Amino acid sequence: QVQLVESGGGLVQAGDSLRLSCAASGRTFSGNVMGWFRQAPRKEREFVATINNWTGSRTYYADSVKGRFTISRDNAKNTVYLQMNSLKPEDTAVYYCAARLPRYSSPSVYDYDYDYWGQGTQVTVSS
């Protein structure tokens, strides 16, 4: 079982930066593929970024955030991060951290591939 707790959300202005953190419980964190998703009001949840397990050497991003967001992980701290730069009003959403079971080593852009979810953290970007 993995429990995920996101933090770092808030209200910022367009062009600002935020860093989201997701702290994971459990001994298997290093072996979990991790992902970030977001859901804006009246919209479906969408993929943001994902990182492979162990080394964290493979990352993938949604086109809408590529070049502005960076996902990373610190296995010693059981934490995955999402650095968000040049924020836009359209980035406003609840951001969720998610983890795959350790048996899966491939990063995924599909929310149904993830087995554990955090409660979410609100990010609001004003224009």
JSON list of C-alpha atoms in Angstrom, two decimals:
[
{"chain": "A", "resi": 1, "resn": "GLN", "atom": "CA", "xyz": [0.00, 0.00, 0.00]},
{"chain": "A", "resi": 2, "resn": "VAL", "atom": "CA", "xyz": [1.22, 3.47, -0.89]},
{"chain": "A", "resi": 3, "resn": "GLN", "atom": "CA", "xyz": [-0.13, 6.71, 0.51]},
{"chain": "A", "resi": 4, "resn": "LEU", "atom": "CA", "xyz": [0.54, 9.94, -1.36]},
{"chain": "A", "resi": 5, "resn": "VAL", "atom": "CA", "xyz": [0.31, 13.45, 0.02]},
{"chain": "A", "resi": 6, "resn": "GLU", "atom": "CA", "xyz": [0.69, 16.47, -2.26]},
{"chain": "A", "resi": 7, "resn": "SER", "atom": "CA", "xyz": [1.72, 19.93, -1.14]},
{"chain": "A", "resi": 8, "resn": "GLY", "atom": "CA", "xyz": [2.94, 23.20, -2.59]},
{"chain": "A", "resi": 9, "resn": "GLY", "atom": "CA", "xyz": [-0.13, 24.46, -4.37]},
{"chain": "A", "resi": 10, "resn": "GLY", "atom": "CA", "xyz": [-1.37, 28.00, -4.09]},
{"chain": "A", "resi": 11, "resn": "LEU", "atom": "CA", "xyz": [-2.47, 31.20, -5.78]},
{"chain": "A", "resi": 12, "resn": "VAL", "atom": "CA", "xyz": [0.09, 32.80, -8.08]},
{"chain": "A", "resi": 13, "resn": "GLN", "atom": "CA", "xyz": [0.17, 35.25, -10.96]},
{"chain": "A", "resi": 14, "resn": "ALA", "atom": "CA", "xyz": [0.79, 34.38, -14.59]},
{"chain": "A", "resi": 15, "resn": "GLY", "atom": "CA", "xyz": [4.50, 33.94, -15.22]},
{"chain": "A", "resi": 16, "resn": "ASP", "atom": "CA", "xyz": [5.25, 32.83, -11.66]},
{"chain": "A", "resi": 17, "resn": "SER", "atom": "CA", "xyz": [6.66, 29.48, -10.57]},
{"chain": "A", "resi": 18, "resn": "LEU", "atom": "CA", "xyz": [5.55, 26.83, -8.10]},
{"chain": "A", "resi": 19, "resn": "ARG", "atom": "CA", "xyz": [7.02, 23.54, -6.99]},
{"chain": "A", "resi": 20, "resn": "LEU", "atom": "CA", "xyz": [4.64, 20.78, -6.04]},
{"chain": "A", "resi": 21, "resn": "SER", "atom": "CA", "xyz": [5.79, 17.93, -3.83]},
{"chain": "A", "resi": 22, "resn": "CYS", "atom": "CA", "xyz": [4.32, 14.50, -3.35]},
{"chain": "A", "resi": 23, "resn": "ALA", "atom": "CA", "xyz": [5.46, 12.55, -0.32]},
{"chain": "A", "resi": 24, "resn": "ALA", "atom": "CA", "xyz": [4.95, 8.80, -0.49]},
{"chain": "A", "resi": 25, "resn": "SER", "atom": "CA", "xyz": [4.74, 6.28, 2.30]},
{"chain": "A", "resi": 26, "resn": "GLY", "atom": "CA", "xyz": [5.85, 2.71, 1.93]},
{"chain": "A", "resi": 27, "resn": "ARG", "atom": "CA", "xyz": [9.10, 0.90, 1.27]},
{"chain": "A", "resi": 28, "resn": "THR", "atom": "CA", "xyz": [8.63, 0.51, -2.47]},
{"chain": "A", "resi": 29, "resn": "PHE", "atom": "CA", "xyz": [8.74, 4.13, -3.59]},
{"chain": "A", "resi": 30, "resn": "SER", "atom": "CA", "xyz": [11.91, 3.69, -5.63]},
{"chain": "A", "resi": 31, "resn": "GLY", "atom": "CA", "xyz": [10.19, 0.98, -7.62]},
{"chain": "A", "resi": 32, "resn": "ASN", "atom": "CA", "xyz": [7.07, 3.02, -8.37]},
{"chain": "A", "resi": 33, "resn": "VAL", "atom": "CA", "xyz": [6.53, 4.84, -11.63]},
{"chain": "A", "resi": 34, "resn": "MET", "atom": "CA", "xyz": [5.13, 8.22, -10.62]},
{"chain": "A", "resi": 35, "resn": "GLY", "atom": "CA", "xyz": [2.89, 10.64, -12.45]},
{"chain": "A", "resi": 36, "resn": "TRP", "atom": "CA", "xyz": [1.22, 14.02, -12.12]},
{"chain": "A", "resi": 37, "resn": "PHE", "atom": "CA", "xyz": [-2.27, 14.68, -13.42]},
{"chain": "A", "resi": 38, "resn": "ARG", "atom": "CA", "xyz": [-4.57, 17.66, -13.14]},
{"chain": "A", "resi": 39, "resn": "GLN", "atom": "CA", "xyz": [-8.25, 18.41, -13.31]},
{"chain": "A", "resi": 40, "resn": "ALA", "atom": "CA", "xyz": [-9.68, 21.82, -14.05]},
{"chain": "A", "resi": 41, "resn": "PRO", "atom": "CA", "xyz": [-13.28, 22.76, -13.22]},
{"chain": "A", "resi": 42, "resn": "ARG", "atom": "CA", "xyz": [-15.78, 21.11, -15.57]},
{"chain": "A", "resi": 43, "resn": "LYS", "atom": "CA", "xyz": [-13.00, 19.25, -17.36]},
{"chain": "A", "resi": 44, "resn": "GLU", "atom": "CA", "xyz": [-11.75, 15.69, -17.31]},
{"chain": "A", "resi": 45, "resn": "ARG", "atom": "CA", "xyz": [-8.58, 14.76, -15.52]},
{"chain": "A", "resi": 46, "resn": "GLU", "atom": "CA", "xyz": [-5.57, 15.06, -17.81]},
{"chain": "A", "resi": 47, "resn": "PHE", "atom": "CA", "xyz": [-2.01, 13.83, -17.87]},
{"chain": "A", "resi": 48, "resn": "VAL", "atom": "CA", "xyz": [0.75, 16.29, -16.98]},
{"chain": "A", "resi": 49, "resn": "ALA", "atom": "CA", "xyz": [4.02, 14.39, -16.46]},
{"chain": "A", "resi": 50, "resn": "THR", "atom": "CA", "xyz": [5.44, 10.99, -15.59]},
{"chain": "A", "resi": 51, "resn": "ILE", "atom": "CA", "xyz": [8.80, 9.63, -14.49]},
{"chain": "A", "resi": 52, "resn": "ASN", "atom": "CA", "xyz": [10.13, 6.08, -14.52]},
{"chain": "A", "resi": 53, "resn": "ASN", "atom": "CA", "xyz": [11.02, 4.14, -11.41]},
{"chain": "A", "resi": 54, "resn": "TRP", "atom": "CA", "xyz": [14.46, 3.71, -9.83]},
{"chain": "A", "resi": 55, "resn": "THR", "atom": "CA", "xyz": [16.72, 6.08, -11.81]},
{"chain": "A", "resi": 56, "resn": "GLY", "atom": "CA", "xyz": [14.14, 8.63, -12.87]},
{"chain": "A", "resi": 57, "resn": "SER", "atom": "CA", "xyz": [16.03, 8.94, -16.13]},
{"chain": "A", "resi": 58, "resn": "ARG", "atom": "CA", "xyz": [12.94, 8.85, -18.34]},
{"chain": "A", "resi": 59, "resn": "THR", "atom": "CA", "xyz": [10.37, 11.59, -18.21]},
{"chain": "A", "resi": 60, "resn": "TYR", "atom": "CA", "xyz": [7.40, 12.43, -20.40]},
{"chain": "A", "resi": 61, "resn": "TYR", "atom": "CA", "xyz": [5.24, 15.53, -20.53]},
{"chain": "A", "resi": 62, "resn": "ALA", "atom": "CA", "xyz": [1.97, 16.70, -21.95]},
{"chain": "A", "resi": 63, "resn": "ASP", "atom": "CA", "xyz": [2.52, 19.02, -24.89]},
{"chain": "A", "resi": 64, "resn": "SER", "atom": "CA", "xyz": [0.80, 21.82, -23.00]},
{"chain": "A", "resi": 65, "resn": "VAL", "atom": "CA", "xyz": [3.47, 21.85, -20.28]},
{"chain": "A", "resi": 66, "resn": "LYS", "atom": "CA", "xyz": [6.57, 20.71, -22.15]},
{"chain": "A", "resi": 67, "resn": "GLY", "atom": "CA", "xyz": [9.43, 23.15, -21.65]},
{"chain": "A", "resi": 68, "resn": "ARG", "atom": "CA", "xyz": [7.76, 24.77, -18.64]},
{"chain": "A", "resi": 69, "resn": "PHE", "atom": "CA", "xyz": [7.28, 21.90, -16.16]},
{"chain": "A", "resi": 70, "resn": "THR", "atom": "CA", "xyz": [9.86, 19.45, -14.85]},
{"chain": "A", "resi": 71, "resn": "ILE", "atom": "CA", "xyz": [9.16, 16.23, -12.96]},
{"chain": "A", "resi": 72, "resn": "SER", "atom": "CA", "xyz": [11.84, 14.75, -10.73]},
{"chain": "A", "resi": 73, "resn": "ARG", "atom": "CA", "xyz": [12.17, 12.31, -7.86]},
{"chain": "A", "resi": 74, "resn": "ASP", "atom": "CA", "xyz": [14.26, 11.94, -4.75]},
{"chain": "A", "resi": 75, "resn": "ASN", "atom": "CA", "xyz": [14.13, 8.30, -3.72]},
{"chain": "A", "resi": 76, "resn": "ALA", "atom": "CA", "xyz": [15.97, 8.99, -0.47]},
{"chain": "A", "resi": 77, "resn": "LYS", "atom": "CA", "xyz": [13.13, 11.30, 0.54]},
{"chain": "A", "resi": 78, "resn": "ASN", "atom": "CA", "xyz": [10.32, 9.23, -0.98]},
{"chain": "A", "resi": 79, "resn": "THR", "atom": "CA", "xyz": [9.24, 12.34, -2.84]},
{"chain": "A", "resi": 80, "resn": "VAL", "atom": "CA", "xyz": [8.38, 13.29, -6.38]},
{"chain": "A", "resi": 81, "resn": "TYR", "atom": "CA", "xyz": [8.34, 16.93, -7.48]},
{"chain": "A", "resi": 82, "resn": "LEU", "atom": "CA", "xyz": [6.74, 18.98, -10.19]},
{"chain": "A", "resi": 83, "resn": "GLN", "atom": "CA", "xyz": [8.54, 22.24, -10.88]},
{"chain": "A", "resi": 84, "resn": "MET", "atom": "CA", "xyz": [6.18, 24.55, -12.72]},
{"chain": "A", "resi": 85, "resn": "ASN", "atom": "CA", "xyz": [7.58, 27.66, -14.40]},
{"chain": "A", "resi": 86, "resn": "SER", "atom": "CA", "xyz": [5.99, 30.33, -16.58]},
{"chain": "A", "resi": 87, "resn": "LEU", "atom": "CA", "xyz": [2.58, 29.45, -15.22]},
{"chain": "A", "resi": 88, "resn": "LYS", "atom": "CA", "xyz": [-0.48, 30.38, -17.25]},
{"chain": "A", "resi": 89, "resn": "PRO", "atom": "CA", "xyz": [-4.12, 30.84, -16.22]},
{"chain": "A", "resi": 90, "resn": "GLU", "atom": "CA", "xyz": [-4.95, 27.66, -18.12]},
{"chain": "A", "resi": 91, "resn": "ASP", "atom": "CA", "xyz": [-2.72, 25.73, -15.70]},
{"chain": "A", "resi": 92, "resn": "THR", "atom": "CA", "xyz": [-5.30, 26.36, -13.00]},
{"chain": "A", "resi": 93, "resn": "ALA", "atom": "CA", "xyz": [-6.45, 22.97, -11.70]},
{"chain": "A", "resi": 94, "resn": "VAL", "atom": "CA", "xyz": [-6.28, 20.50, -8.87]},
{"chain": "A", "resi": 95, "resn": "TYR", "atom": "CA", "xyz": [-3.01, 18.62, -9.28]},
{"chain": "A", "resi": 96, "resn": "TYR", "atom": "CA", "xyz": [-2.83, 14.96, -8.33]},
{"chain": "A", "resi": 97, "resn": "CYS", "atom": "CA", "xyz": [0.14, 12.73, -7.72]},
{"chain": "A", "resi": 98, "resn": "ALA", "atom": "CA", "xyz": [-0.19, 9.07, -8.68]},
{"chain": "A", "resi": 99, "resn": "ALA", "atom": "CA", "xyz": [1.85, 5.87, -8.41]},
{"chain": "A", "resi": 100, "resn": "ARG", "atom": "CA", "xyz": [1.90, 2.61, -10.33]},
{"chain": "A", "resi": 101, "resn": "LEU", "atom": "CA", "xyz": [2.35, -0.74, -8.67]},
{"chain": "A", "resi": 102, "resn": "PRO", "atom": "CA", "xyz": [6.04, -1.74, -8.53]},
{"chain": "A", "resi": 103, "resn": "ARG", "atom": "CA", "xyz": [5.49, -4.59, -10.98]},
{"chain": "A", "resi": 104, "resn": "TYR", "atom": "CA", "xyz": [5.06, -1.99, -13.73]},
{"chain": "A", "resi": 105, "resn": "SER", "atom": "CA", "xyz": [8.23, -0.22, -14.86]},
{"chain": "A", "resi": 106, "resn": "SER", "atom": "CA", "xyz": [6.92, 1.79, -17.78]},
{"chain": "A", "resi": 107, "resn": "PRO", "atom": "CA", "xyz": [5.86, 5.41, -17.39]},
{"chain": "A", "resi": 108, "resn": "SER", "atom": "CA", "xyz": [2.30, 5.95, -18.51]},
{"chain": "A", "resi": 109, "resn": "VAL", "atom": "CA", "xyz": [0.20, 8.89, -19.66]},
{"chain": "A", "resi": 110, "resn": "TYR", "atom": "CA", "xyz": [-3.04, 7.08, -18.82]},
{"chain": "A", "resi": 111, "resn": "ASP", "atom": "CA", "xyz": [-4.66, 7.66, -15.46]},
{"chain": "A", "resi": 112, "resn": "TYR", "atom": "CA", "xyz": [-6.16, 4.15, -15.43]},
{"chain": "A", "resi": 113, "resn": "ASP", "atom": "CA", "xyz": [-2.64, 2.70, -15.27]},
{"chain": "A", "resi": 114, "resn": "TYR", "atom": "CA", "xyz": [-2.06, 4.24, -11.85]},
{"chain": "A", "resi": 115, "resn": "ASP", "atom": "CA", "xyz": [-3.05, 2.42, -8.70]},
{"chain": "A", "resi": 116, "resn": "TYR", "atom": "CA", "xyz": [-2.56, 4.99, -5.94]},
{"chain": "A", "resi": 117, "resn": "TRP", "atom": "CA", "xyz": [-3.63, 8.62, -5.84]},
{"chain": "A", "resi": 118, "resn": "GLY", "atom": "CA", "xyz": [-3.14, 11.57, -3.56]},
{"chain": "A", "resi": 119, "resn": "GLN", "atom": "CA", "xyz": [-5.88, 13.91, -2.44]},
{"chain": "A", "resi": 120, "resn": "GLY", "atom": "CA", "xyz": [-4.77, 16.72, -4.73]},
{"chain": "A", "resi": 121, "resn": "THR", "atom": "CA", "xyz": [-3.47, 20.25, -4.28]},
{"chain": "A", "resi": 122, "resn": "GLN", "atom": "CA", "xyz": [-5.06, 23.35, -5.80]},
{"chain": "A", "resi": 123, "resn": "VAL", "atom": "CA", "xyz": [-3.07, 25.54, -8.16]},
{"chain": "A", "resi": 124, "resn": "THR", "atom": "CA", "xyz": [-4.66, 28.81, -9.22]},
{"chain": "A", "resi": 125, "resn": "VAL", "atom": "CA", "xyz": [-2.97, 31.11, -11.70]},
{"chain": "A", "resi": 126, "resn": "SER", "atom": "CA", "xyz": [-4.41, 34.60, -12.06]},
{"chain": "A", "resi": 127, "resn": "SER", "atom": "CA", "xyz": [-3.94, 36.69, -15.19]}
]
